[in-house]
PDB file of C-alpha atoms and ligand atoms in Angstrom:
ATOM      1  CA  MET A   1      -0.633  -0.434 -29.660  1.00  0.00           C
ATOM      2  CA  ALA A   2      -3.360  -2.821 -28.431  1.00  0.00           C
ATOM      3  CA  ASP A   3      -6.144  -1.229 -26.409  1.00  0.00           C
ATOM      4  CA  LEU A   4      -5.160  -2.773 -23.070  1.00  0.00           C
ATOM      5  CA  GLU A   5      -1.584  -1.667 -23.623  1.00  0.00           C
ATOM      6  CA  ARG A   6      -2.894   1.840 -24.259  1.00  0.00           C
ATOM      7  CA  LEU A   7      -4.879   1.581 -21.028  1.00  0.00           C
ATOM      8  CA  ALA A   8      -1.730   0.569 -19.119  1.00  0.00           C
ATOM      9  CA  ASP A   9       0.051   3.470 -20.759  1.00  0.00           C
ATOM     10  CA  ALA A  10      -2.678   5.914 -19.649  1.00  0.00           C
ATOM     11  CA  VAL A  11      -2.212   4.685 -16.052  1.00  0.00           C
ATOM     12  CA  ILE A  12       1.563   5.106 -16.314  1.00  0.00           C
ATOM     13  CA  LYS A  13       1.069   8.659 -17.604  1.00  0.00           C
ATOM     14  CA  GLY A  14      -1.507   9.400 -14.902  1.00  0.00           C
ATOM     15  CA  ASP A  15      -4.022  10.307 -17.602  1.00  0.00           C
ATOM     16  CA  GLN A  16      -7.283   9.718 -15.748  1.00  0.00           C
ATOM     17  CA  GLU A  17      -9.588  10.763 -18.595  1.00  0.00           C
ATOM     18  CA  THR A  18      -8.010   8.404 -21.131  1.00  0.00           C
ATOM     19  CA  ALA A  19      -7.885   5.592 -18.565  1.00  0.00           C
ATOM     20  CA  VAL A  20     -11.629   5.967 -17.957  1.00  0.00           C
ATOM     21  CA  ASP A  21     -12.423   6.181 -21.703  1.00  0.00           C
ATOM     22  CA  LEU A  22     -10.336   3.126 -22.546  1.00  0.00           C
ATOM     23  CA  THR A  23     -11.761   1.121 -19.650  1.00  0.00           C
ATOM     24  CA  LYS A  24     -15.328   1.929 -20.782  1.00  0.00           C
ATOM     25  CA  LYS A  25     -14.407   1.087 -24.385  1.00  0.00           C
ATOM     26  CA  ALA A  26     -12.942  -2.274 -23.374  1.00  0.00           C
ATOM     27  CA  VAL A  27     -16.072  -3.079 -21.326  1.00  0.00           C
ATOM     28  CA  ASP A  28     -18.320  -2.111 -24.279  1.00  0.00           C
ATOM     29  CA  GLU A  29     -16.273  -4.300 -26.601  1.00  0.00           C
ATOM     30  CA  GLY A  30     -16.784  -7.271 -24.301  1.00  0.00           C
ATOM     31  CA  VAL A  31     -13.202  -7.634 -23.061  1.00  0.00           C
ATOM     32  CA  LYS A  32     -13.188  -9.827 -19.927  1.00  0.00           C
ATOM     33  CA  PRO A  33     -13.191  -7.544 -16.847  1.00  0.00           C
ATOM     34  CA  LEU A  34     -10.364  -9.524 -15.262  1.00  0.00           C
ATOM     35  CA  ASN A  35      -8.210  -8.965 -18.361  1.00  0.00           C
ATOM     36  CA  ILE A  36      -8.949  -5.238 -18.231  1.00  0.00           C
ATOM     37  CA  VAL A  37      -7.715  -5.242 -14.641  1.00  0.00           C
ATOM     38  CA  ASN A  38      -4.654  -7.464 -15.061  1.00  0.00           C
ATOM     39  CA  GLN A  39      -3.443  -6.489 -18.526  1.00  0.00           C
ATOM     40  CA  GLY A  40      -4.484  -2.836 -18.381  1.00  0.00           C
ATOM     41  CA  LEU A  41      -4.884  -1.203 -14.980  1.00  0.00           C
ATOM     42  CA  ILE A  42      -2.595  -3.328 -12.795  1.00  0.00           C
ATOM     43  CA  ALA A  43      -0.052  -3.798 -15.592  1.00  0.00           C
ATOM     44  CA  GLY A  44       0.284  -0.014 -15.776  1.00  0.00           C
ATOM     45  CA  MET A  45       0.587   0.384 -12.025  1.00  0.00           C
ATOM     46  CA  ASN A  46       3.266  -2.328 -11.885  1.00  0.00           C
ATOM     47  CA  VAL A  47       5.395  -0.276 -14.248  1.00  0.00           C
ATOM     48  CA  VAL A  48       4.788   2.792 -12.073  1.00  0.00           C
ATOM     49  CA  GLY A  49       5.980   0.833  -9.001  1.00  0.00           C
ATOM     50  CA  LYS A  50       9.181  -0.218 -10.765  1.00  0.00           C
ATOM     51  CA  ARG A  51       9.918   3.283 -12.067  1.00  0.00           C
ATOM     52  CA  PHE A  52       9.230   4.842  -8.643  1.00  0.00           C
ATOM     53  CA  LYS A  53      11.569   2.340  -7.001  1.00  0.00           C
ATOM     54  CA  ALA A  54      14.261   3.171  -9.555  1.00  0.00           C
ATOM     55  CA  GLY A  55      13.846   6.907  -8.926  1.00  0.00           C
ATOM     56  CA  ASP A  56      12.485   7.501 -12.450  1.00  0.00           C
ATOM     57  CA  MET A  57       9.086   8.673 -11.190  1.00  0.00           C
ATOM     58  CA  PHE A  58       8.221  10.943  -8.274  1.00  0.00           C
ATOM     59  CA  VAL A  59       5.443  11.133  -5.675  1.00  0.00           C
ATOM     60  CA  PRO A  60       3.047  13.508  -7.529  1.00  0.00           C
ATOM     61  CA  GLU A  61       3.256  11.367 -10.690  1.00  0.00           C
ATOM     62  CA  VAL A  62       2.644   8.176  -8.705  1.00  0.00           C
ATOM     63  CA  LEU A  63      -0.395   9.770  -7.080  1.00  0.00           C
ATOM     64  CA  MET A  64      -1.814  10.685 -10.501  1.00  0.00           C
ATOM     65  CA  SER A  65      -1.227   7.156 -11.792  1.00  0.00           C
ATOM     66  CA  ALA A  66      -2.945   5.692  -8.740  1.00  0.00           C
ATOM     67  CA  LYS A  67      -5.901   8.021  -9.342  1.00  0.00           C
ATOM     68  CA  ALA A  68      -6.147   6.930 -12.996  1.00  0.00           C
ATOM     69  CA  MET A  69      -5.982   3.284 -11.973  1.00  0.00           C
ATOM     70  CA  LYS A  70      -8.633   3.734  -9.273  1.00  0.00           C
ATOM     71  CA  SER A  71     -11.026   5.460 -11.703  1.00  0.00           C
ATOM     72  CA  GLY A  72     -10.746   2.505 -14.074  1.00  0.00           C
ATOM     73  CA  MET A  73     -11.165   0.033 -11.224  1.00  0.00           C
ATOM     74  CA  GLU A  74     -14.400   1.724 -10.150  1.00  0.00           C
ATOM     75  CA  ILE A  75     -15.855   0.912 -13.570  1.00  0.00           C
ATOM     76  CA  VAL A  76     -14.658  -2.695 -13.730  1.00  0.00           C
ATOM     77  CA  GLN A  77     -15.006  -3.808 -10.126  1.00  0.00           C
ATOM     78  CA  PRO A  78     -18.820  -4.255 -10.175  1.00  0.00           C
ATOM     79  CA  LEU A  79     -18.470  -6.418 -13.303  1.00  0.00           C
ATOM     80  CA  LEU A  80     -16.041  -8.912 -11.813  1.00  0.00           C
ATOM     81  CA  VAL A  81     -17.610 -12.256 -11.073  1.00  0.00           C
ATOM     82  CA  GLU A  82     -17.659 -12.985  -7.367  1.00  0.00           C
ATOM     83  CA  GLY A  83     -14.429 -14.640  -6.268  1.00  0.00           C
ATOM     84  CA  GLU A  84     -12.798 -13.848  -9.610  1.00  0.00           C
ATOM     85  CA  MET A  85     -10.429 -11.363  -8.110  1.00  0.00           C
ATOM     86  CA  GLU A  86      -9.840 -12.395  -4.585  1.00  0.00           C
ATOM     87  CA  ALA A  87      -7.394 -10.277  -2.625  1.00  0.00           C
ATOM     88  CA  ALA A  88      -3.999 -11.936  -2.323  1.00  0.00           C
ATOM     89  CA  GLY A  89      -3.878 -10.964   1.343  1.00  0.00           C
ATOM     90  CA  LYS A  90      -5.028  -8.437   3.901  1.00  0.00           C
ATOM     91  CA  VAL A  91      -2.726  -5.614   4.942  1.00  0.00           C
ATOM     92  CA  MET A  92      -3.323  -3.150   7.761  1.00  0.00           C
ATOM     93  CA  LEU A  93      -1.444   0.144   7.782  1.00  0.00           C
ATOM     94  CA  GLY A  94      -1.078   2.922  10.296  1.00  0.00           C
ATOM     95  CA  THR A  95       1.208   5.768  11.304  1.00  0.00           C
ATOM     96  CA  VAL A  96       2.362   5.231  14.880  1.00  0.00           C
ATOM     97  CA  ALA A  97       1.407   7.106  18.059  1.00  0.00           C
ATOM     98  CA  GLY A  98       2.320  10.782  18.156  1.00  0.00           C
ATOM     99  CA  ASP A  99       2.997  10.956  14.423  1.00  0.00           C
ATOM    100  CA  LEU A 100       0.739  12.747  11.944  1.00  0.00           C
ATOM    101  CA  HIS A 101       2.732  12.187   8.738  1.00  0.00           C
ATOM    102  CA  ASP A 102       0.710  10.156   6.285  1.00  0.00           C
ATOM    103  CA  ILE A 103       1.742  11.019   2.706  1.00  0.00           C
ATOM    104  CA  GLY A 104       4.278   8.182   2.476  1.00  0.00           C
ATOM    105  CA  LYS A 105       2.063   5.730   4.344  1.00  0.00           C
ATOM    106  CA  ASN A 106      -0.844   6.448   1.972  1.00  0.00           C
ATOM    107  CA  LEU A 107       1.446   5.923  -0.984  1.00  0.00           C
ATOM    108  CA  VAL A 108       2.390   2.546   0.483  1.00  0.00           C
ATOM    109  CA  GLY A 109      -1.337   1.815   0.784  1.00  0.00           C
ATOM    110  CA  MET A 110      -1.974   2.696  -2.852  1.00  0.00           C
ATOM    111  CA  MET A 111       0.774   0.362  -3.997  1.00  0.00           C
ATOM    112  CA  MET A 112      -0.685  -2.429  -1.848  1.00  0.00           C
ATOM    113  CA  GLU A 113      -4.166  -1.926  -3.293  1.00  0.00           C
ATOM    114  CA  SER A 114      -2.922  -1.702  -6.844  1.00  0.00           C
ATOM    115  CA  GLY A 115      -1.036  -4.953  -6.267  1.00  0.00           C
ATOM    116  CA  GLY A 116      -4.319  -6.698  -5.432  1.00  0.00           C
ATOM    117  CA  LEU A 117      -4.067  -6.655  -1.648  1.00  0.00           C
ATOM    118  CA  GLU A 118      -6.971  -5.769   0.617  1.00  0.00           C
ATOM    119  CA  LEU A 119      -6.091  -2.652   2.565  1.00  0.00           C
ATOM    120  CA  ILE A 120      -7.208  -1.430   5.957  1.00  0.00           C
ATOM    121  CA  ASN A 121      -5.771   2.012   6.512  1.00  0.00           C
ATOM    122  CA  LEU A 122      -6.094   2.997  10.161  1.00  0.00           C
ATOM    123  CA  GLY A 123      -4.802   6.537   9.692  1.00  0.00           C
ATOM    124  CA  THR A 124      -2.325   8.429  11.837  1.00  0.00           C
ATOM    125  CA  ASP A 125      -1.387   8.663  15.510  1.00  0.00           C
ATOM    126  CA  ILE A 126      -2.372   5.072  16.187  1.00  0.00           C
ATOM    127  CA  LYS A 127      -1.561   3.996  19.745  1.00  0.00           C
ATOM    128  CA  PRO A 128      -0.240   0.478  20.441  1.00  0.00           C
ATOM    129  CA  GLU A 129      -3.545  -0.572  22.025  1.00  0.00           C
ATOM    130  CA  GLU A 130      -5.458   0.734  18.989  1.00  0.00           C
ATOM    131  CA  PHE A 131      -3.260  -1.323  16.660  1.00  0.00           C
ATOM    132  CA  ALA A 132      -3.884  -4.360  18.881  1.00  0.00           C
ATOM    133  CA  GLU A 133      -7.632  -3.793  18.893  1.00  0.00           C
ATOM    134  CA  ALA A 134      -7.707  -3.430  15.082  1.00  0.00           C
ATOM    135  CA  VAL A 135      -5.589  -6.574  14.588  1.00  0.00           C
ATOM    136  CA  ARG A 136      -7.992  -8.511  16.825  1.00  0.00           C
ATOM    137  CA  LYS A 137     -10.966  -7.191  14.837  1.00  0.00           C
ATOM    138  CA  HIS A 138      -9.662  -7.537  11.256  1.00  0.00           C
ATOM    139  CA  ASN A 139      -7.092 -10.334  11.526  1.00  0.00           C
ATOM    140  CA  PRO A 140      -4.752  -9.052   8.767  1.00  0.00           C
ATOM    141  CA  ASN A 141      -1.896 -11.117   7.296  1.00  0.00           C
ATOM    142  CA  VAL A 142       0.471  -8.164   7.568  1.00  0.00           C
ATOM    143  CA  LEU A 143       0.613  -5.079   9.775  1.00  0.00           C
ATOM    144  CA  GLY A 144       2.616  -2.151   8.386  1.00  0.00           C
ATOM    145  CA  MET A 145       3.686   0.701  10.632  1.00  0.00           C
ATOM    146  CA  SER A 146       5.003   4.021   9.386  1.00  0.00           C
ATOM    147  CA  ALA A 147       6.936   6.692  11.311  1.00  0.00           C
ATOM    148  CA  LEU A 148       8.562   9.903  10.092  1.00  0.00           C
ATOM    149  CA  LEU A 149       9.984  11.218  13.359  1.00  0.00           C
ATOM    150  CA  THR A 150      12.981   9.865  15.235  1.00  0.00           C
ATOM    151  CA  THR A 151      10.943  10.320  18.415  1.00  0.00           C
ATOM    152  CA  THR A 152       7.867   8.389  17.249  1.00  0.00           C
ATOM    153  CA  MET A 153       9.643   5.442  15.644  1.00  0.00           C
ATOM    154  CA  LEU A 154      10.075   4.089  19.178  1.00  0.00           C
ATOM    155  CA  ALA A 155       6.309   3.550  19.274  1.00  0.00           C
ATOM    156  CA  MET A 156       6.842   0.734  16.765  1.00  0.00           C
ATOM    157  CA  LYS A 157       8.697  -1.207  19.458  1.00  0.00           C
ATOM    158  CA  ASP A 158       5.944  -0.495  22.007  1.00  0.00           C
ATOM    159  CA  THR A 159       3.316  -1.690  19.536  1.00  0.00           C
ATOM    160  CA  ILE A 160       5.125  -4.968  18.874  1.00  0.00           C
ATOM    161  CA  GLU A 161       5.434  -5.511  22.629  1.00  0.00           C
ATOM    162  CA  VAL A 162       1.713  -4.943  23.163  1.00  0.00           C
ATOM    163  CA  LEU A 163       0.863  -7.300  20.290  1.00  0.00           C
ATOM    164  CA  GLU A 164       3.118  -9.946  21.846  1.00  0.00           C
ATOM    165  CA  GLU A 165       1.631  -9.434  25.330  1.00  0.00           C
ATOM    166  CA  GLU A 166      -1.864  -9.808  23.932  1.00  0.00           C
ATOM    167  CA  GLY A 167      -1.013 -12.993  22.012  1.00  0.00           C
ATOM    168  CA  LEU A 168      -1.617 -11.375  18.620  1.00  0.00           C
ATOM    169  CA  ARG A 169       1.900 -11.617  17.199  1.00  0.00           C
ATOM    170  CA  ASP A 170       2.171 -15.318  16.254  1.00  0.00           C
ATOM    171  CA  ASN A 171       0.245 -15.345  12.968  1.00  0.00           C
ATOM    172  CA  LEU A 172       0.976 -11.757  12.056  1.00  0.00           C
ATOM    173  CA  LYS A 173       3.815 -10.450   9.890  1.00  0.00           C
ATOM    174  CA  ILE A 174       4.969  -6.951  10.814  1.00  0.00           C
ATOM    175  CA  ILE A 175       6.725  -4.532   8.480  1.00  0.00           C
ATOM    176  CA  VAL A 176       7.995  -1.055   9.235  1.00  0.00           C
ATOM    177  CA  GLY A 177       9.091   1.953   7.221  1.00  0.00           C
ATOM    178  CA  GLY A 178       9.400   5.721   7.028  1.00  0.00           C
ATOM    179  CA  ALA A 179      12.364   8.042   6.523  1.00  0.00           C
ATOM    180  CA  PRO A 180      14.197   7.499   9.864  1.00  0.00           C
ATOM    181  CA  VAL A 181      13.506   3.743  10.015  1.00  0.00           C
ATOM    182  CA  THR A 182      16.229   1.302   8.934  1.00  0.00           C
ATOM    183  CA  GLN A 183      16.657  -2.445   8.485  1.00  0.00           C
ATOM    184  CA  ASP A 184      18.829  -2.482  11.636  1.00  0.00           C
ATOM    185  CA  PHE A 185      16.063  -0.813  13.632  1.00  0.00           C
ATOM    186  CA  ALA A 186      13.514  -3.263  12.242  1.00  0.00           C
ATOM    187  CA  ASP A 187      15.734  -6.170  13.348  1.00  0.00           C
ATOM    188  CA  GLU A 188      16.279  -4.615  16.757  1.00  0.00           C
ATOM    189  CA  ILE A 189      12.555  -4.293  17.520  1.00  0.00           C
ATOM    190  CA  GLY A 190      11.658  -7.716  16.138  1.00  0.00           C
ATOM    191  CA  ALA A 191       9.772  -6.691  12.989  1.00  0.00           C
ATOM    192  CA  ASP A 192       9.628  -9.172  10.114  1.00  0.00           C
ATOM    193  CA  GLY A 193      10.776  -6.677   7.522  1.00  0.00           C
ATOM    194  CA  TRP A 194      11.578  -3.137   6.463  1.00  0.00           C
ATOM    195  CA  ALA A 195      11.118  -1.426   3.128  1.00  0.00           C
ATOM    196  CA  PRO A 196      12.639   1.838   1.916  1.00  0.00           C
ATOM    197  CA  ASP A 197       9.751   2.847  -0.337  1.00  0.00           C
ATOM    198  CA  ALA A 198       6.162   2.093  -1.280  1.00  0.00           C
ATOM    199  CA  ALA A 199       6.860  -0.265  -4.180  1.00  0.00           C
ATOM    200  CA  SER A 200       9.385  -2.254  -2.138  1.00  0.00           C
ATOM    201  CA  ALA A 201       6.859  -2.459   0.708  1.00  0.00           C
ATOM    202  CA  LYS A 202       4.369  -4.143  -1.633  1.00  0.00           C
ATOM    203  CA  ASP A 203       7.033  -6.602  -2.840  1.00  0.00           C
ATOM    204  CA  LEU A 204       7.980  -7.334   0.764  1.00  0.00           C
ATOM    205  CA  VAL A 205       4.365  -8.145   1.670  1.00  0.00           C
ATOM    206  CA  PHE A 206       4.134 -10.656  -1.178  1.00  0.00           C
ATOM    207  CA  GLU A 207       7.444 -12.179  -0.069  1.00  0.00           C
ATOM    208  CA  LEU A 208       6.226 -12.508   3.527  1.00  0.00           C
ATOM    209  CA  ILE A 209       2.864 -14.037   2.677  1.00  0.00           C
ATOM    210  CA  GLY A 210       4.537 -16.354   0.171  1.00  0.00           C
ATOM    211  CA  LYS A 211       2.636 -15.295  -2.947  1.00  0.00           C
TER     212      LYS A 211
HETATM  213 CO1  B1M B 301       7.159  16.971   9.261  1.00  0.00          CO
HETATM  214  N1  B1M B 301       8.995  16.469   9.698  1.00  0.00           N
HETATM  215  N2  B1M B 301       6.891  17.547  11.103  1.00  0.00           N
HETATM  216  N3  B1M B 301       5.425  17.563   8.633  1.00  0.00           N
HETATM  217  N4  B1M B 301       7.778  16.677   7.517  1.00  0.00           N
HETATM  218  C1  B1M B 301       9.780  15.823   8.656  1.00  0.00           C
HETATM  219  C2  B1M B 301       9.599  14.301   8.697  1.00  0.00           C
HETATM  220  C3  B1M B 301      11.256  16.301   8.993  1.00  0.00           C
HETATM  221  C4  B1M B 301      12.355  15.355   8.495  1.00  0.00           C
HETATM  222  C5  B1M B 301      11.453  17.745   8.465  1.00  0.00           C
HETATM  223  C6  B1M B 301      12.817  18.315   8.824  1.00  0.00           C
HETATM  224  O1  B1M B 301      13.050  18.720   9.884  1.00  0.00           O
HETATM  225  N5  B1M B 301      13.740  18.307   7.869  1.00  0.00           N
HETATM  226  C7  B1M B 301      11.190  16.404  10.536  1.00  0.00           C
HETATM  227  C8  B1M B 301      11.540  15.131  11.299  1.00  0.00           C
HETATM  228  C9  B1M B 301      12.868  15.232  12.013  1.00  0.00           C
HETATM  229  C10 B1M B 301      13.164  13.946  12.675  1.00  0.00           C
HETATM  230  O2  B1M B 301      12.500  13.479  13.553  1.00  0.00           O
HETATM  231  N6  B1M B 301      14.252  13.333  12.233  1.00  0.00           N
HETATM  232  C11 B1M B 301       9.739  16.810  10.738  1.00  0.00           C
HETATM  233  C12 B1M B 301       9.243  17.464  11.894  1.00  0.00           C
HETATM  234  C13 B1M B 301      10.268  17.822  12.948  1.00  0.00           C
HETATM  235  C14 B1M B 301       7.874  17.770  12.075  1.00  0.00           C
HETATM  236  C15 B1M B 301       7.215  18.463  13.257  1.00  0.00           C
HETATM  237  C16 B1M B 301       7.707  18.030  14.642  1.00  0.00           C
HETATM  238  C17 B1M B 301       7.405  19.988  13.037  1.00  0.00           C
HETATM  239  C18 B1M B 301       6.910  20.843  14.152  1.00  0.00           C
HETATM  240  O3  B1M B 301       5.731  20.937  14.374  1.00  0.00           O
HETATM  241  N7  B1M B 301       7.864  21.415  14.851  1.00  0.00           N
HETATM  242  C19 B1M B 301       5.724  18.124  13.054  1.00  0.00           C
HETATM  243  C20 B1M B 301       5.328  16.831  13.763  1.00  0.00           C
HETATM  244  C21 B1M B 301       3.850  16.572  13.683  1.00  0.00           C
HETATM  245  C22 B1M B 301       3.540  15.172  14.160  1.00  0.00           C
HETATM  246  O4  B1M B 301       3.634  14.244  13.381  1.00  0.00           O
HETATM  247  N8  B1M B 301       3.214  15.029  15.423  1.00  0.00           N
HETATM  248  C23 B1M B 301       5.660  17.929  11.576  1.00  0.00           C
HETATM  249  C24 B1M B 301       4.538  18.175  10.812  1.00  0.00           C
HETATM  250  C25 B1M B 301       4.453  18.042   9.456  1.00  0.00           C
HETATM  251  C26 B1M B 301       3.236  18.434   8.626  1.00  0.00           C
HETATM  252  C27 B1M B 301       1.899  18.156   9.320  1.00  0.00           C
HETATM  253  C28 B1M B 301       3.335  19.933   8.356  1.00  0.00           C
HETATM  254  C29 B1M B 301       3.485  17.644   7.282  1.00  0.00           C
HETATM  255  C30 B1M B 301       2.810  16.265   7.243  1.00  0.00           C
HETATM  256  C31 B1M B 301       1.581  16.251   6.373  1.00  0.00           C
HETATM  257  C32 B1M B 301       1.091  14.844   6.176  1.00  0.00           C
HETATM  258  O5  B1M B 301       1.818  13.870   6.146  1.00  0.00           O
HETATM  259  N9  B1M B 301      -0.215  14.765   6.008  1.00  0.00           N
HETATM  260  C33 B1M B 301       4.996  17.438   7.348  1.00  0.00           C
HETATM  261  C34 B1M B 301       5.785  17.108   6.221  1.00  0.00           C
HETATM  262  C35 B1M B 301       5.079  17.118   4.887  1.00  0.00           C
HETATM  263  C36 B1M B 301       7.166  16.781   6.324  1.00  0.00           C
HETATM  264  C37 B1M B 301       8.182  16.536   5.199  1.00  0.00           C
HETATM  265  C38 B1M B 301       8.485  17.907   4.609  1.00  0.00           C
HETATM  266  C39 B1M B 301       7.773  15.602   4.087  1.00  0.00           C
HETATM  267  C40 B1M B 301       7.328  14.213   4.532  1.00  0.00           C
HETATM  268  C41 B1M B 301       6.709  13.507   3.346  1.00  0.00           C
HETATM  269  O6  B1M B 301       5.508  13.437   3.194  1.00  0.00           O
HETATM  270  N10 B1M B 301       7.581  13.010   2.433  1.00  0.00           N
HETATM  271  C42 B1M B 301       9.398  15.927   6.001  1.00  0.00           C
HETATM  272  C43 B1M B 301      10.750  16.333   5.440  1.00  0.00           C
HETATM  273  C44 B1M B 301      11.166  15.451   4.301  1.00  0.00           C
HETATM  274  O7  B1M B 301      10.959  14.237   4.326  1.00  0.00           O
HETATM  275  N11 B1M B 301      11.760  16.049   3.330  1.00  0.00           N
HETATM  276  C45 B1M B 301       9.081  16.240   7.391  1.00  0.00           C
HETATM  277  C46 B1M B 301       7.137  12.395   1.168  1.00  0.00           C
HETATM  278  C47 B1M B 301       6.799  10.918   1.406  1.00  0.00           C
HETATM  279  C48 B1M B 301       6.371  10.268   0.103  1.00  0.00           C
HETATM  280  O8  B1M B 301       7.972  10.293   1.850  1.00  0.00           O
HETATM  281  O9  B1M B 301       6.993   9.905   4.139  1.00  0.00           O
HETATM  282  O10 B1M B 301       9.423   9.366   3.656  1.00  0.00           O
HETATM  283  P1  B1M B 301       8.028   9.447   3.201  1.00  0.00           P
HETATM  284  O11 B1M B 301       7.546   7.987   2.720  1.00  0.00           O
HETATM  285  C49 B1M B 301       8.334   7.177   1.857  1.00  0.00           C
HETATM  286  C50 B1M B 301       9.289   6.236   2.597  1.00  0.00           C
HETATM  287  O12 B1M B 301       9.726   6.733   3.830  1.00  0.00           O
HETATM  288  C51 B1M B 301       8.530   4.955   2.687  1.00  0.00           C
HETATM  289  O13 B1M B 301       7.751   4.937   1.505  1.00  0.00           O
HETATM  290  C52 B1M B 301       7.311   6.259   1.190  1.00  0.00           C
HETATM  291  C53 B1M B 301       7.201   6.422  -0.287  1.00  0.00           C
HETATM  292  O14 B1M B 301       8.153   5.760  -0.995  1.00  0.00           O
HETATM  293  N12 B1M B 301       7.623   4.661   3.787  1.00  0.00           N
HETATM  294  C54 B1M B 301       7.360   3.369   4.100  1.00  0.00           C
HETATM  295  C55 B1M B 301       6.872   5.456   4.554  1.00  0.00           C
HETATM  296  N13 B1M B 301       6.139   4.723   5.374  1.00  0.00           N
HETATM  297  C56 B1M B 301       6.410   3.440   5.122  1.00  0.00           C
HETATM  298  C57 B1M B 301       5.906   2.272   5.690  1.00  0.00           C
HETATM  299  C58 B1M B 301       6.387   1.053   5.198  1.00  0.00           C
HETATM  300  C59 B1M B 301       7.339   1.007   4.202  1.00  0.00           C
HETATM  301  C60 B1M B 301       7.836   2.159   3.626  1.00  0.00           C
HETATM  302  O15 B1M B 301       5.970  -0.126   5.666  1.00  0.00           O
HETATM  303  C61 B1M B 301       4.868  -0.166   6.521  1.00  0.00           C
END
């Protein structure tokens, strides 16, 4: 197996130590940093996304893979030539007002980052006005809202209304997700999309920003 394939494999297996060793080895051997990222680290994480979506991998394994990928990225990132790896888009994520669940939302964030998107993770219990303020400040391409409670998912609707009232909705794509959230609900509140899981959420973002 070629070295970059072995690196991808280490990411898939969530083997942080091997991922770090193989990343350092590739750097020492003069492999182009961008190739290490695309053919090793991201290639591995893409497989993880597909397997997770298919139900062949579970949350703890995905978290370990993301950790392995991140450790490799920390080594390569400073070596990338400026502009060589520009983010494909900027995504802002937050769990809505009144809701403290963030495991799924953070998983969504990891998938976004590993797909080459810039991520702004606002955290949990984000009120509509706080979302609006952050959108004004960071101007993301996509806002993703997560909710795990049937009571708090209604805050997604309130947030979209505030964004509309404040004139921030026009150039912004909005996606929603979380266990109680459905495509029908997303349509009802005027979101641009819904995704059932973290890997699908990343695919949806790329679809919405046309990349
Ligand atoms: Co809570 N909780 N919880 N809880 N909790 C649930 C959600 C619940 C279903 C448990 C139950 O009763 N069976 C229930 C909700 C009932 C309902 O409304 N229908 C519930 C309740 C009632 C509560 C409290 C009210 C309990 C209480 O205090 N009486 C309370 C509320 C606190 C609050 O938020 N204000 C509460 C508290 C907590 C903890 C703090 C203890 C903890 C959260 C810790 C944390 O997140 N840091 C917790 C947990 C862990 C759960 C369960 C057990 C697990 C949730 C989880 O992390 N799943 C959950 C029961 C369950 O789901 N089995 C439960 C794993 C995660 C990877 O999946 O979050 O679904 P999930 O994310 C998926 C997809 O949904 C999707 O992708 C992810 C990965 O593929 N997704 C998106 C998520 N966000 C997305 C966004 C997207 C796209 C996809 O686009 C933007």
